[in-house]
Short mmCIF file of C-alpha atoms in Angstrom, two decimals:
data_model
loop_
_atom_site.label_atom_id
_atom_site.label_comp_id
_atom_site.label_asym_id
_atom_site.label_seq_id
_atom_site.Cartn_x
_atom_site.Cartn_y
_atom_site.Cartn_z
CA MET K 1405 -32.24 89.15 -44.05
CA PHE K 1406 -30.98 85.71 -44.23
CA ALA K 1407 -27.71 86.98 -42.25
CA VAL K 1408 -29.82 87.95 -39.55
CA ILE K 1409 -32.30 84.90 -39.25
CA LEU K 1410 -29.56 81.93 -39.68
CA PRO K 1411 -27.61 82.62 -36.60
CA VAL K 1412 -30.78 82.50 -34.57
CA TYR K 1413 -32.39 79.19 -35.86
CA ILE K 1414 -29.35 77.20 -36.42
CA PRO K 1415 -28.39 76.46 -33.05
CA ARG K 1416 -32.21 75.47 -32.52
CA LEU K 1417 -32.08 73.33 -35.38
CA ILE K 1418 -29.09 71.53 -34.10
CA LEU K 1419 -30.49 70.95 -31.01
CA MET K 1420 -33.63 69.61 -32.26
CA LEU K 1421 -31.67 67.20 -34.61
CA THR K 1422 -29.29 65.86 -31.90
CA ALA K 1423 -32.59 65.18 -29.81
CA VAL K 1424 -34.18 63.43 -32.54
CA PHE K 1425 -30.85 61.22 -33.01
CA PHE K 1426 -30.89 60.17 -29.65
CA VAL K 1427 -34.66 59.46 -29.35
CA THR K 1428 -34.21 57.27 -32.34
CA HIS K 1429 -31.07 55.78 -31.37
CA ALA K 1430 -32.50 54.94 -28.00
CA GLN K 1431 -35.30 53.31 -29.92
CA ALA K 1432 -33.16 51.42 -31.97
CA GLU K 1433 -31.10 50.01 -29.08
CA ASN K 1434 -34.24 49.02 -27.17
CA THR K 1435 -35.79 47.07 -30.35
CA LYS K 1436 -32.47 45.18 -30.87
CA ILE K 1437 -32.68 41.68 -30.94
CA LEU K 1438 -30.34 40.07 -28.48
CA ALA K 1439 -31.30 36.02 -29.21
CA GLU K 1440 -33.71 34.07 -30.11
CA VAL K 1441 -35.10 31.62 -27.97
CA ASN K 1442 -36.77 28.62 -29.51
CA GLY K 1443 -37.72 31.29 -32.40
CA GLU K 1444 -38.99 33.74 -30.09
CA PRO K 1445 -36.96 37.07 -30.25
CA VAL K 1446 -35.85 38.72 -27.07
CA THR K 1447 -34.71 42.05 -27.42
CA ASN K 1448 -32.72 44.78 -25.32
CA ALA K 1449 -35.95 46.19 -23.78
CA ASP K 1450 -36.51 42.92 -22.16
CA TYR K 1451 -33.10 42.76 -20.91
CA GLN K 1452 -33.45 46.19 -19.44
CA ILE K 1453 -36.59 44.97 -17.51
CA PHE K 1454 -34.61 42.12 -16.28
CA ILE K 1455 -31.86 44.31 -14.82
CA GLU K 1456 -34.68 46.58 -13.14
CA SER K 1457 -36.03 43.22 -11.48
CA LEU K 1458 -32.60 42.83 -9.82
CA GLY K 1459 -32.49 46.30 -8.66
CA LYS K 1460 -28.96 46.34 -10.60
CA ASN K 1461 -27.01 49.59 -11.58
CA LEU K 1462 -24.46 49.18 -14.02
CA ASP K 1463 -22.83 52.57 -13.75
CA ARG K 1464 -23.31 53.15 -17.56
CA GLN K 1465 -23.22 56.58 -18.83
CA ASP K 1466 -25.33 55.49 -21.62
CA SER K 1467 -27.89 53.72 -18.98
CA LEU K 1468 -28.76 50.80 -21.04
CA ALA K 1469 -26.81 47.73 -19.84
CA GLN K 1470 -25.34 45.43 -22.36
CA PRO K 1471 -25.11 41.47 -22.44
CA THR K 1472 -21.28 41.93 -22.76
CA ASP K 1473 -21.20 44.30 -19.11
CA GLN K 1474 -21.50 41.09 -17.14
CA PRO K 1475 -22.09 37.92 -19.11
CA GLU K 1476 -23.45 36.00 -16.24
CA LEU K 1477 -26.02 38.33 -15.73
CA PHE K 1478 -26.96 37.93 -19.28
CA GLN K 1479 -27.15 34.03 -18.77
CA GLU K 1480 -29.50 34.60 -15.76
CA PHE K 1481 -31.47 36.56 -17.86
CA LEU K 1482 -31.70 33.72 -20.75
CA GLN K 1483 -32.58 31.15 -18.15
CA SER K 1484 -35.64 33.48 -17.05
CA VAL K 1485 -36.89 33.52 -20.47
CA LEU K 1486 -36.30 29.83 -20.78
CA ILE K 1487 -38.04 29.21 -17.71
CA ALA K 1488 -41.04 31.25 -18.88
CA GLN K 1489 -41.45 29.33 -22.06
CA ASP K 1490 -41.19 26.07 -20.45
CA ALA K 1491 -43.92 26.98 -17.88
CA ALA K 1492 -45.96 27.51 -21.03
CA ALA K 1493 -45.19 24.53 -22.59
CA ASN K 1494 -46.15 22.76 -19.49
CA GLY K 1495 -49.56 24.54 -19.12
CA ILE K 1496 -48.27 26.63 -16.44
CA SER K 1497 -49.63 30.86 -16.34
CA ILE K 1498 -49.68 33.13 -13.94
CA GLY K 1499 -52.45 35.83 -13.69
CA ASP K 1500 -51.95 39.49 -12.84
CA ASP K 1501 -54.16 38.96 -9.54
CA GLU K 1502 -51.54 36.49 -8.41
CA ILE K 1503 -48.93 39.16 -8.90
CA GLU K 1504 -51.00 41.68 -7.18
CA SER K 1505 -52.02 39.33 -4.16
CA TYR K 1506 -48.18 38.47 -3.54
CA MET K 1507 -47.59 42.45 -3.66
CA SER K 1508 -50.47 43.14 -1.27
CA GLN K 1509 -48.92 40.75 1.18
CA VAL K 1510 -45.47 41.88 0.98
CA ALA K 1511 -47.08 45.59 1.48
CA ALA K 1512 -49.26 44.25 4.53
CA LYS K 1513 -46.13 42.45 6.24
CA ASN K 1514 -44.26 45.77 5.98
CA SER K 1515 -47.28 47.84 7.55
CA VAL K 1516 -47.21 50.12 4.33
CA ASP K 1517 -49.87 50.72 1.27
CA LYS K 1518 -49.22 50.57 -2.33
CA ILE K 1519 -47.62 54.04 -2.28
CA GLY K 1520 -45.49 53.04 0.73
CA LEU K 1521 -44.56 49.85 -0.90
CA LYS K 1522 -43.19 51.94 -4.33
CA LYS K 1523 -40.96 53.93 -1.62
CA LEU K 1524 -39.37 50.69 0.00
CA LEU K 1525 -38.64 49.19 -3.44
CA ALA K 1526 -37.18 52.71 -4.54
CA GLU K 1527 -34.93 52.43 -1.47
CA GLN K 1528 -33.34 49.23 -2.69
CA GLY K 1529 -33.00 50.69 -6.26
CA LEU K 1530 -36.25 48.76 -7.39
CA SER K 1531 -38.97 50.16 -10.05
CA GLU K 1532 -42.38 48.72 -9.52
CA ARG K 1533 -42.33 47.18 -12.93
CA GLY K 1534 -39.11 45.45 -12.08
CA TYR K 1535 -40.38 44.07 -8.85
CA ARG K 1536 -43.77 42.73 -10.63
CA LEU K 1537 -41.49 40.94 -13.09
CA ARG K 1538 -39.27 39.34 -10.51
CA VAL K 1539 -42.42 38.18 -8.54
CA LYS K 1540 -43.70 36.81 -11.91
CA ASN K 1541 -40.22 34.69 -12.61
CA GLU K 1542 -40.37 33.36 -8.93
CA ILE K 1543 -43.74 32.02 -9.32
CA LEU K 1544 -43.44 30.60 -12.42
CA ARG K 1545 -40.08 28.98 -11.17
CA LEU K 1546 -41.81 27.40 -8.09
CA LYS K 1547 -44.78 26.37 -9.99
CA LEU K 1548 -42.58 24.67 -12.31
CA ILE K 1549 -40.64 23.00 -9.45
CA THR K 1550 -44.06 21.59 -8.09
CA LYS K 1551 -45.45 20.39 -11.22
CA VAL K 1552 -42.34 19.02 -13.36
CA ILE K 1553 -39.55 18.57 -10.96
CA ARG K 1554 -41.23 17.52 -7.64
CA PRO K 1555 -42.79 14.47 -8.95
CA LYS K 1556 -39.63 13.22 -10.24
CA VAL K 1557 -37.75 13.16 -6.85
CA SER K 1558 -38.98 9.95 -4.86
CA ILE K 1559 -39.07 10.59 -1.02
CA ASP K 1560 -37.17 7.19 -1.13
CA GLU K 1561 -34.07 8.83 -2.63
CA THR K 1562 -33.35 10.52 0.78
CA GLU K 1563 -31.17 8.93 2.96
CA ASP K 1564 -33.06 9.50 6.24
CA ALA K 1565 -36.53 8.71 4.91
CA ASN K 1566 -38.82 6.65 6.39
CA PRO K 1567 -42.08 5.60 4.55
CA GLN K 1568 -43.52 4.48 7.89
CA ALA K 1569 -43.12 8.21 9.44
CA GLU K 1570 -46.45 9.80 10.17
CA ASP K 1571 -47.19 13.48 8.78
CA PRO K 1572 -47.25 15.43 12.15
CA GLN K 1573 -49.64 18.04 10.22
CA GLN K 1574 -52.29 15.50 10.30
CA PRO K 1575 -54.65 15.61 13.17
CA VAL K 1576 -52.70 13.48 16.04
CA ALA K 1577 -55.56 13.99 18.22
CA ALA K 1578 -57.17 11.22 16.28
CA THR K 1579 -55.17 8.64 17.93
CA PHE K 1580 -57.17 9.37 20.98
CA GLN K 1581 -60.48 7.32 20.77
CA ALA K 1582 -63.28 8.49 23.06
CA GLU K 1583 -63.20 5.88 25.33
CA GLN K 1584 -59.77 6.58 26.10
CA VAL K 1585 -60.49 10.04 26.89
CA GLU K 1586 -63.29 8.92 29.47
CA GLN K 1587 -60.87 6.43 30.97
CA VAL K 1588 -58.19 9.12 32.09
CA VAL K 1589 -60.45 12.16 32.71
CA GLU K 1590 -62.42 11.15 35.69
CA ASN K 1591 -60.95 12.92 38.75
CA PRO K 1592 -61.95 12.73 42.18
CA ALA K 1593 -63.92 16.22 41.42
CA GLY K 1594 -65.00 14.89 38.29
CA THR K 1595 -64.91 18.15 36.29
CA ILE K 1596 -62.18 20.43 34.82
CA HIS K 1597 -62.36 24.01 34.32
CA VAL K 1598 -62.16 25.15 30.52
CA GLU K 1599 -61.98 28.75 29.13
CA GLN K 1600 -61.74 29.67 25.58
CA ILE K 1601 -60.64 32.25 23.31
CA LEU K 1602 -62.35 33.20 19.84
CA VAL K 1603 -60.45 34.89 17.51
CA SER K 1604 -62.90 35.83 14.57
CA ILE K 1605 -62.29 36.49 10.81
CA PRO K 1606 -64.81 37.84 8.48
CA LYS K 1607 -66.68 34.48 6.20
CA GLN K 1608 -64.79 36.43 2.92
CA PRO K 1609 -61.59 38.07 4.51
CA SER K 1610 -58.95 39.86 2.42
CA ASP K 1611 -55.22 38.85 2.20
CA GLN K 1612 -54.52 41.42 4.63
CA GLN K 1613 -57.42 40.23 6.88
CA LYS K 1614 -56.23 36.93 6.74
CA GLN K 1615 -52.45 37.97 7.38
CA GLU K 1616 -53.44 39.76 10.60
CA PHE K 1617 -55.45 37.01 11.58
CA ARG K 1618 -52.41 34.56 11.17
CA ALA K 1619 -50.32 37.04 13.10
CA GLN K 1620 -52.85 37.54 16.00
CA ILE K 1621 -53.17 33.81 16.50
CA LYS K 1622 -49.34 33.38 16.61
CA GLU K 1623 -49.05 36.17 19.04
CA LEU K 1624 -51.57 35.20 21.46
CA LEU K 1625 -50.40 31.19 21.34
CA GLU K 1626 -46.88 32.61 22.20
CA GLN K 1627 -48.08 34.61 25.13
CA ALA K 1628 -50.50 31.65 26.44
CA PHE K 1629 -47.88 28.97 26.18
CA ALA K 1630 -45.60 31.33 28.14
CA GLY K 1631 -48.32 31.49 31.18
CA ALA K 1632 -49.82 34.52 30.77
CA ASP K 1633 -53.21 35.56 31.97
CA PHE K 1634 -55.55 33.73 29.70
CA MET K 1635 -58.58 36.32 30.03
CA SER K 1636 -56.60 39.31 29.49
CA LEU K 1637 -55.18 37.97 26.15
CA HIS K 1638 -58.24 38.73 24.12
CA ARG K 1639 -61.20 39.94 26.60
CA LYS K 1640 -63.37 40.75 23.51
CA GLY K 1641 -63.24 36.91 22.73
CA TYR K 1642 -62.86 35.39 25.99
CA SER K 1643 -65.38 32.89 27.58
CA ASP K 1644 -65.25 31.15 30.71
CA LEU K 1645 -67.35 27.47 30.21
CA GLY K 1646 -66.77 26.66 33.76
CA LYS K 1647 -66.09 23.12 35.44
CA LEU K 1648 -67.45 20.45 33.60
CA PRO K 1649 -66.59 16.99 32.47
CA LEU K 1650 -64.23 16.69 29.69
CA THR K 1651 -66.84 14.65 27.74
CA ASP K 1652 -69.63 17.43 27.82
CA LEU K 1653 -67.46 19.28 25.50
CA ARG K 1654 -67.41 18.87 21.55
CA GLU K 1655 -65.67 16.19 20.48
CA GLU K 1656 -62.88 18.37 18.52
CA PHE K 1657 -62.61 20.27 21.88
CA GLN K 1658 -61.62 16.79 23.68
CA ASN K 1659 -59.02 15.93 21.11
CA ALA K 1660 -57.57 19.28 21.11
CA ILE K 1661 -57.39 19.09 24.86
CA ALA K 1662 -55.51 15.63 24.61
CA VAL K 1663 -52.60 16.61 23.02
CA ALA K 1664 -52.36 20.27 24.15
CA HIS K 1665 -49.67 22.08 25.26
CA PRO K 1666 -48.81 21.41 28.87
CA LEU K 1667 -47.98 24.58 31.06
CA GLY K 1668 -47.62 22.79 34.49
CA ASN K 1669 -49.84 22.38 37.50
CA TYR K 1670 -52.03 20.09 35.61
CA THR K 1671 -52.92 23.06 32.95
CA VAL K 1672 -52.82 22.66 29.12
CA VAL K 1673 -53.45 25.28 26.40
CA SER K 1674 -54.57 23.96 23.08
CA ASP K 1675 -53.21 24.67 19.59
CA PRO K 1676 -55.66 26.87 17.41
CA LEU K 1677 -58.97 24.83 16.36
CA ILE K 1678 -59.47 26.86 13.10
CA GLY K 1679 -63.17 26.94 11.33
CA PRO K 1680 -65.17 29.21 9.02
CA GLY K 1681 -65.60 31.91 11.62
CA GLY K 1682 -62.31 32.16 13.00
CA ALA K 1683 -60.15 30.32 15.81
CA PHE K 1684 -60.66 28.62 19.19
CA ILE K 1685 -57.77 28.56 21.61
CA ILE K 1686 -59.00 26.43 24.42
CA LYS K 1687 -57.30 26.39 28.59
CA ALA K 1688 -58.23 23.38 30.53
CA SER K 1689 -57.02 23.36 34.40
CA GLY K 1690 -57.47 20.75 37.04
CA LEU K 1691 -56.85 17.70 35.04
CA ASN K 1692 -56.20 14.64 36.98
CA ALA K 1693 -52.64 13.37 37.23
CA ASP K 1694 -53.08 10.23 34.82
CA PHE K 1695 -54.47 12.42 32.16
CA TYR K 1696 -51.86 14.75 32.49
CA GLN K 1697 -49.19 12.47 32.38
CA GLN K 1698 -50.75 11.12 29.02
CA ILE K 1699 -50.82 14.53 27.29
CA LEU K 1700 -47.00 14.88 28.11
CA ALA K 1701 -46.42 11.46 26.83
CA GLU K 1702 -48.09 12.19 23.56
CA ARG K 1703 -47.05 15.96 23.24
CA LYS K 1704 -43.23 14.15 23.87
CA ASN K 1705 -44.25 11.67 21.15
CA ARG K 1706 -45.85 14.10 18.46
CA GLU K 1707 -42.43 16.52 18.99
CA ALA K 1708 -40.21 13.54 18.24
CA LYS K 1709 -42.48 12.66 15.11
CA THR K 1710 -42.43 16.33 14.02
CA GLU K 1711 -38.34 16.44 14.32
CA GLN K 1712 -38.33 13.03 12.27
CA HIS K 1713 -40.82 14.42 9.60
CA ASN K 1714 -38.66 17.75 9.53
CA LEU K 1715 -35.28 15.87 8.90
CA GLN K 1716 -37.14 13.64 6.50
CA ALA K 1717 -38.65 16.51 4.46
CA SER K 1718 -35.46 18.41 4.47
CA GLY K 1719 -33.65 15.83 2.95
CA LEU K 1720 -36.34 15.46 0.44
CA GLU K 1721 -36.23 19.29 -0.18
CA LYS K 1722 -32.64 19.57 -0.45
CA LYS K 1723 -32.91 16.77 -3.39
CA ILE K 1724 -35.75 18.47 -5.21
CA LEU K 1725 -33.75 21.80 -5.06
CA ALA K 1726 -30.70 19.99 -6.36
CA ARG K 1727 -32.66 18.51 -9.20
CA ALA K 1728 -34.23 22.19 -9.90
CA ASP K 1729 -30.60 23.43 -10.57
CA GLN K 1730 -29.71 20.93 -12.77
CA TYR K 1731 -32.90 21.00 -14.47
CA PHE K 1732 -32.51 24.93 -15.00
CA SER K 1733 -29.09 25.11 -15.61
CA GLN K 1734 -28.31 22.14 -17.83
CA GLU K 1735 -31.37 20.69 -18.95
CA LEU K 1736 -33.57 23.85 -20.24
CA PRO K 1737 -30.41 25.43 -22.44
CA LYS K 1738 -30.32 21.82 -23.96
CA LYS K 1739 -34.48 21.52 -24.38
CA TYR K 1740 -34.59 24.65 -26.21
CA PHE K 1741 -32.94 26.25 -28.93
CA VAL K 1742 -30.99 29.57 -27.73
CA ASP K 1743 -29.47 31.76 -30.74
CA ILE K 1744 -27.20 34.68 -29.42
CA LYS K 1745 -27.27 37.64 -31.84
CA THR K 1746 -24.81 39.89 -29.73
CA ASN K 1747 -21.16 38.61 -30.58
CA THR K 1748 -19.23 35.20 -30.81
CA GLU K 1749 -17.97 36.01 -27.18
CA MET K 1750 -21.36 35.92 -25.87
CA LYS K 1751 -22.19 32.93 -27.83
CA LYS K 1752 -19.68 31.07 -24.93
CA VAL K 1753 -22.25 31.86 -22.41
CA TYR K 1754 -24.74 29.36 -23.74
#
């Protein structure tokens, strides 16, 4: 009887034992501690997720990446652990809602839903879990730069810094006082032709609606600045206010026209005036020559200030990024104790 039964069940038993062995081996590999960072154990499972976040494929037959495969990759992994710990030590955290919001923006930018985003990630060798970790690491890194590193870099450190330079993001229209506008606006007809476009947005817009709103504004401005027919740009939100004195308009409209984009033929198109319900774009034509020339001069002055500010900001940003590289690569490893458990060769990495 046993002579008949054993040959049937022995192969199955061997297969079962083999399967149990590989499962147990995989579990042991995943829970294997690769290092301790400031006393916190870092396991092989953590490293595998990090590999996923980079979309890396190390072509190993056992599918488990090892620190010795690419030491520089393991160093990058340890740096991400250090950044996470340093962020926590500085009171910096990141919620799932922030990650979800970022991923929703990425999906909207690529005109796909969540399922479509997963497919796009898969095409780049990325899992959703790995991509979420990448997003989290990047946001933590940026928050650390903003809170810890940026305040340490003074604007005076930049070679081309000019403390007197004005920020072009501040409302330049404020440089025009009401009496100045009145002085230059009076033309022989006493009026200008004013048209407006209103691009609406809900009171509590979603992230996707905000993205679409910004994209629509950008597209409308590009076409308007190129001289496209204003009324046909956005018929739904178009209004012709007719001919009227500039001073009859709301003050913010007056100021917007005073620093608007010149189109030629004494016509200008404003930058968007953004409010709670949406954004207005104003077109004014029939301006008198003096006022139009003053707008040209103000626009040229604004562009010069913008260029100067960009150069200054560029120099400052370079200083901040250089300081960030030094902080993450040199100072963090000294700030926290890193004990690598793998082998003596890997200890040379940190």
